[in-house]
XYZ file of C-alpha atoms in Angstrom:
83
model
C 9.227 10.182 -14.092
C 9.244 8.212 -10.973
C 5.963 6.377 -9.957
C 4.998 6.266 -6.525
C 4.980 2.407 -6.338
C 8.443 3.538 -7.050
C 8.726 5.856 -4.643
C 7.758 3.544 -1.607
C 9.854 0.631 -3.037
C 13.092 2.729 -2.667
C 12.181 4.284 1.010
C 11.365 0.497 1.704
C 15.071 -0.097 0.936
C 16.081 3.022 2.604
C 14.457 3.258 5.796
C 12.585 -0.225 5.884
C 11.363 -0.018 9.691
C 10.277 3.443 9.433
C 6.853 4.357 10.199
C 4.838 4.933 7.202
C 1.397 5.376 8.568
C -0.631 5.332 11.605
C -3.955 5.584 12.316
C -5.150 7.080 15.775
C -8.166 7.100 17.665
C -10.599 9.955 19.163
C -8.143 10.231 21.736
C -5.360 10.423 19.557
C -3.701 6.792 19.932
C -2.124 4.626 17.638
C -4.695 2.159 16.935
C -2.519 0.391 14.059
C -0.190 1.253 10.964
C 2.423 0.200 8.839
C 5.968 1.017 8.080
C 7.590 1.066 4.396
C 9.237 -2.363 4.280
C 5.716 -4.139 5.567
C 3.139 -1.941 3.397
C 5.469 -2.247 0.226
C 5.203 -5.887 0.587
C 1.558 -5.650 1.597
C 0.673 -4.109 -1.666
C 3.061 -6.405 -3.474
C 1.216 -9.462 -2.150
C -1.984 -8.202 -2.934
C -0.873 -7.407 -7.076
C 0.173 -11.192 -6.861
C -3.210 -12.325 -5.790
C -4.746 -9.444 -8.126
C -2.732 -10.902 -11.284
C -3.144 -14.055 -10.132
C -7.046 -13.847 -10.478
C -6.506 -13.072 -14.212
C -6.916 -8.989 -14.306
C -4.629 -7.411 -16.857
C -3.651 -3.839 -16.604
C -6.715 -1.155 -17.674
C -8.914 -3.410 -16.058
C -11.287 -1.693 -13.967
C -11.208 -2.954 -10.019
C -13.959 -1.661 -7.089
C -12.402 -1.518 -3.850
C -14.686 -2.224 -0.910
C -12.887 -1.655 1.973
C -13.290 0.694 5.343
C -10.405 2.585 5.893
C -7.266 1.665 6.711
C -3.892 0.235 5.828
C -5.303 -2.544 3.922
C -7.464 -0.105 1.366
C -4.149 2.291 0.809
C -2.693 -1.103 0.123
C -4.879 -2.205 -2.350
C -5.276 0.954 -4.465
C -1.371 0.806 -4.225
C -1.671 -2.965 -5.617
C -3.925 -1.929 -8.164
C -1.452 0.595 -9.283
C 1.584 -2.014 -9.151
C -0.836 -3.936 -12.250
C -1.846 -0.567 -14.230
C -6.047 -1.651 -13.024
């Protein structure tokens, strides 16, 4: 079975520039986003940083973000480590 850490890793290589998310506004503008190659190595940075700081995997992790990009990055770093 195929993970989805997986899953974004080989549309990364795929279709790198791609638009993966974006998030709009009231009036239904692109106020920011991400595309594969740049959130894959968002949430790659952030299980560096995460391992880094000594969490192993089953470790429990609270995520205090608003959201965004940066959470859906996080929870995907989290799942990169098995927290």
């Amino acid at each position: 079975m195929t993970s989805i850490v997986e899953t974004y890793r080989r549309q990364a290589e795929r279709i790198p520039d791609q638009r993966l998310y974006a998030f709009l506004d009231i009036h239904g503008r692109i106020t920011h986003g991400t595309t594969y190659a740049a959130f894959v190595e968002r949430f790659e940075v952030i299980a560096g940083v995460l391992h880094g700081a000594g969490l192993r995997p089953g470790e429990r992790v609270l995520l205090a973000y608003p959201p965004g990009v940066e959470m859906m990055a996080a929870l995907l770093g989290c799942v990169r480590l098995g927290l």
